[in-house]
PDB file of C-alpha atoms in Angstrom:
ATOM      1  CA  UNK A   1      -3.792 -11.281  23.551  1.00  0.00           C
ATOM      2  CA  UNK A   2      -3.155 -13.959  20.946  1.00  0.00           C
ATOM      3  CA  UNK A   3       0.570 -13.316  20.848  1.00  0.00           C
ATOM      4  CA  UNK A   4       0.598 -11.686  17.435  1.00  0.00           C
ATOM      5  CA  UNK A   5       3.431  -9.172  17.323  1.00  0.00           C
ATOM      6  CA  UNK A   6       1.902  -6.582  14.996  1.00  0.00           C
ATOM      7  CA  UNK A   7      -1.716  -5.928  15.842  1.00  0.00           C
ATOM      8  CA  UNK A   8      -4.021  -3.301  14.447  1.00  0.00           C
ATOM      9  CA  UNK A   9      -7.532  -2.366  15.518  1.00  0.00           C
ATOM     10  CA  UNK A  10      -9.169  -4.688  13.012  1.00  0.00           C
ATOM     11  CA  UNK A  11      -7.192  -7.635  14.330  1.00  0.00           C
ATOM     12  CA  UNK A  12      -7.713  -6.721  17.987  1.00  0.00           C
ATOM     13  CA  UNK A  13     -11.477  -6.164  17.801  1.00  0.00           C
ATOM     14  CA  UNK A  14     -12.666  -8.230  14.834  1.00  0.00           C
ATOM     15  CA  UNK A  15     -10.186 -10.761  13.467  1.00  0.00           C
ATOM     16  CA  UNK A  16      -8.267 -12.304  16.369  1.00  0.00           C
ATOM     17  CA  UNK A  17      -9.431 -15.885  16.916  1.00  0.00           C
ATOM     18  CA  UNK A  18     -10.152 -15.129  20.566  1.00  0.00           C
ATOM     19  CA  UNK A  19     -12.385 -12.138  19.892  1.00  0.00           C
ATOM     20  CA  UNK A  20     -14.126 -13.937  16.999  1.00  0.00           C
ATOM     21  CA  UNK A  21     -15.252 -16.551  19.516  1.00  0.00           C
ATOM     22  CA  UNK A  22     -16.785 -13.844  21.691  1.00  0.00           C
ATOM     23  CA  UNK A  23     -18.637 -12.315  18.728  1.00  0.00           C
ATOM     24  CA  UNK A  24     -20.006 -15.787  17.924  1.00  0.00           C
ATOM     25  CA  UNK A  25     -21.051 -16.434  21.533  1.00  0.00           C
ATOM     26  CA  UNK A  26     -22.928 -13.147  21.502  1.00  0.00           C
ATOM     27  CA  UNK A  27     -24.682 -14.143  18.246  1.00  0.00           C
ATOM     28  CA  UNK A  28     -23.061 -11.198  16.489  1.00  0.00           C
ATOM     29  CA  UNK A  29     -20.999 -13.070  13.893  1.00  0.00           C
ATOM     30  CA  UNK A  30     -22.910 -11.571  10.970  1.00  0.00           C
ATOM     31  CA  UNK A  31     -22.365  -8.090  12.393  1.00  0.00           C
ATOM     32  CA  UNK A  32     -18.656  -8.806  12.909  1.00  0.00           C
ATOM     33  CA  UNK A  33     -18.308  -9.929   9.312  1.00  0.00           C
ATOM     34  CA  UNK A  34     -19.996  -6.744   8.116  1.00  0.00           C
ATOM     35  CA  UNK A  35     -17.674  -4.601  10.234  1.00  0.00           C
ATOM     36  CA  UNK A  36     -14.558  -6.330   8.848  1.00  0.00           C
ATOM     37  CA  UNK A  37     -15.356  -4.773   5.467  1.00  0.00           C
ATOM     38  CA  UNK A  38     -14.502  -1.286   6.737  1.00  0.00           C
ATOM     39  CA  UNK A  39     -10.912  -0.128   6.365  1.00  0.00           C
ATOM     40  CA  UNK A  40     -11.351   3.037   8.394  1.00  0.00           C
ATOM     41  CA  UNK A  41     -12.153   3.091  12.125  1.00  0.00           C
ATOM     42  CA  UNK A  42     -14.492   6.065  11.717  1.00  0.00           C
ATOM     43  CA  UNK A  43     -16.514   4.228   9.061  1.00  0.00           C
ATOM     44  CA  UNK A  44     -16.713   1.156  11.292  1.00  0.00           C
ATOM     45  CA  UNK A  45     -17.912   3.211  14.256  1.00  0.00           C
ATOM     46  CA  UNK A  46     -20.519   4.908  12.059  1.00  0.00           C
ATOM     47  CA  UNK A  47     -21.722   1.477  10.920  1.00  0.00           C
ATOM     48  CA  UNK A  48     -22.058   0.367  14.560  1.00  0.00           C
ATOM     49  CA  UNK A  49     -24.010   3.528  15.372  1.00  0.00           C
ATOM     50  CA  UNK A  50     -26.409   2.786  12.515  1.00  0.00           C
ATOM     51  CA  UNK A  51     -27.325  -0.651  13.919  1.00  0.00           C
ATOM     52  CA  UNK A  52     -30.615  -1.156  15.708  1.00  0.00           C
ATOM     53  CA  UNK A  53     -30.458  -0.203  19.367  1.00  0.00           C
ATOM     54  CA  UNK A  54     -30.043  -3.724  20.772  1.00  0.00           C
ATOM     55  CA  UNK A  55     -27.184  -4.686  18.442  1.00  0.00           C
ATOM     56  CA  UNK A  56     -25.576  -1.271  18.837  1.00  0.00           C
ATOM     57  CA  UNK A  57     -25.507  -1.647  22.630  1.00  0.00           C
ATOM     58  CA  UNK A  58     -24.181  -5.206  22.367  1.00  0.00           C
ATOM     59  CA  UNK A  59     -21.416  -4.179  19.948  1.00  0.00           C
ATOM     60  CA  UNK A  60     -20.348  -1.134  21.941  1.00  0.00           C
ATOM     61  CA  UNK A  61     -20.314  -3.178  25.150  1.00  0.00           C
ATOM     62  CA  UNK A  62     -18.329  -5.983  23.514  1.00  0.00           C
ATOM     63  CA  UNK A  63     -15.773  -3.562  22.086  1.00  0.00           C
ATOM     64  CA  UNK A  64     -15.420  -1.721  25.406  1.00  0.00           C
ATOM     65  CA  UNK A  65     -15.035  -4.924  27.402  1.00  0.00           C
ATOM     66  CA  UNK A  66     -12.538  -6.320  24.898  1.00  0.00           C
ATOM     67  CA  UNK A  67     -10.512  -3.091  25.164  1.00  0.00           C
ATOM     68  CA  UNK A  68     -10.394  -3.619  28.936  1.00  0.00           C
ATOM     69  CA  UNK A  69      -9.351  -7.244  28.457  1.00  0.00           C
ATOM     70  CA  UNK A  70      -6.554  -6.086  26.141  1.00  0.00           C
ATOM     71  CA  UNK A  71      -5.400  -3.561  28.724  1.00  0.00           C
ATOM     72  CA  UNK A  72      -5.273  -6.253  31.411  1.00  0.00           C
ATOM     73  CA  UNK A  73      -3.233  -8.497  29.144  1.00  0.00           C
ATOM     74  CA  UNK A  74      -0.903  -5.631  28.242  1.00  0.00           C
ATOM     75  CA  UNK A  75      -0.327  -4.915  31.942  1.00  0.00           C
ATOM     76  CA  UNK A  76       0.047  -8.666  32.538  1.00  0.00           C
ATOM     77  CA  UNK A  77      -2.966  -8.973  34.827  1.00  0.00           C
ATOM     78  CA  UNK A  78      -4.461 -12.474  34.818  1.00  0.00           C
ATOM     79  CA  UNK A  79      -7.205 -12.956  32.273  1.00  0.00           C
ATOM     80  CA  UNK A  80     -10.235 -15.168  32.569  1.00  0.00           C
ATOM     81  CA  UNK A  81     -11.589 -17.579  30.012  1.00  0.00           C
ATOM     82  CA  UNK A  82     -14.164 -16.352  27.542  1.00  0.00           C
ATOM     83  CA  UNK A  83     -15.553 -19.803  26.840  1.00  0.00           C
ATOM     84  CA  UNK A  84     -19.130 -19.513  28.034  1.00  0.00           C
ATOM     85  CA  UNK A  85     -22.020 -17.105  28.266  1.00  0.00           C
ATOM     86  CA  UNK A  86     -22.074 -15.445  31.631  1.00  0.00           C
ATOM     87  CA  UNK A  87     -18.305 -15.204  31.830  1.00  0.00           C
ATOM     88  CA  UNK A  88     -16.948 -12.051  33.515  1.00  0.00           C
ATOM     89  CA  UNK A  89     -16.213 -10.418  30.144  1.00  0.00           C
ATOM     90  CA  UNK A  90     -19.702 -11.030  28.757  1.00  0.00           C
ATOM     91  CA  UNK A  91     -21.123  -7.552  28.152  1.00  0.00           C
ATOM     92  CA  UNK A  92     -24.626  -8.899  28.699  1.00  0.00           C
ATOM     93  CA  UNK A  93     -23.883 -10.931  31.806  1.00  0.00           C
ATOM     94  CA  UNK A  94     -25.621  -8.452  34.084  1.00  0.00           C
ATOM     95  CA  UNK A  95     -28.592  -7.609  31.870  1.00  0.00           C
TER      96      UNK A  95
END
């Protein structure tokens, strides 16, 4: 997505400058920072599952949508901007 050659899950979902902007737009920056402290994917997922219901749903939706965005980029489908609330990749756009 950002052009980084070697990406891991932490970079893809939490640390890439593009995804950090989405976390901020969703008012989940504090949650993102907490999740960056986990070195193991299972521990991170468990931390997400322990969040209150609203944040848990937001995080799961964001991660799922971002995975789909990554897949589109990897298959070279055109991507849309994630600059504003209500954009097509906003997990809460239809709520």
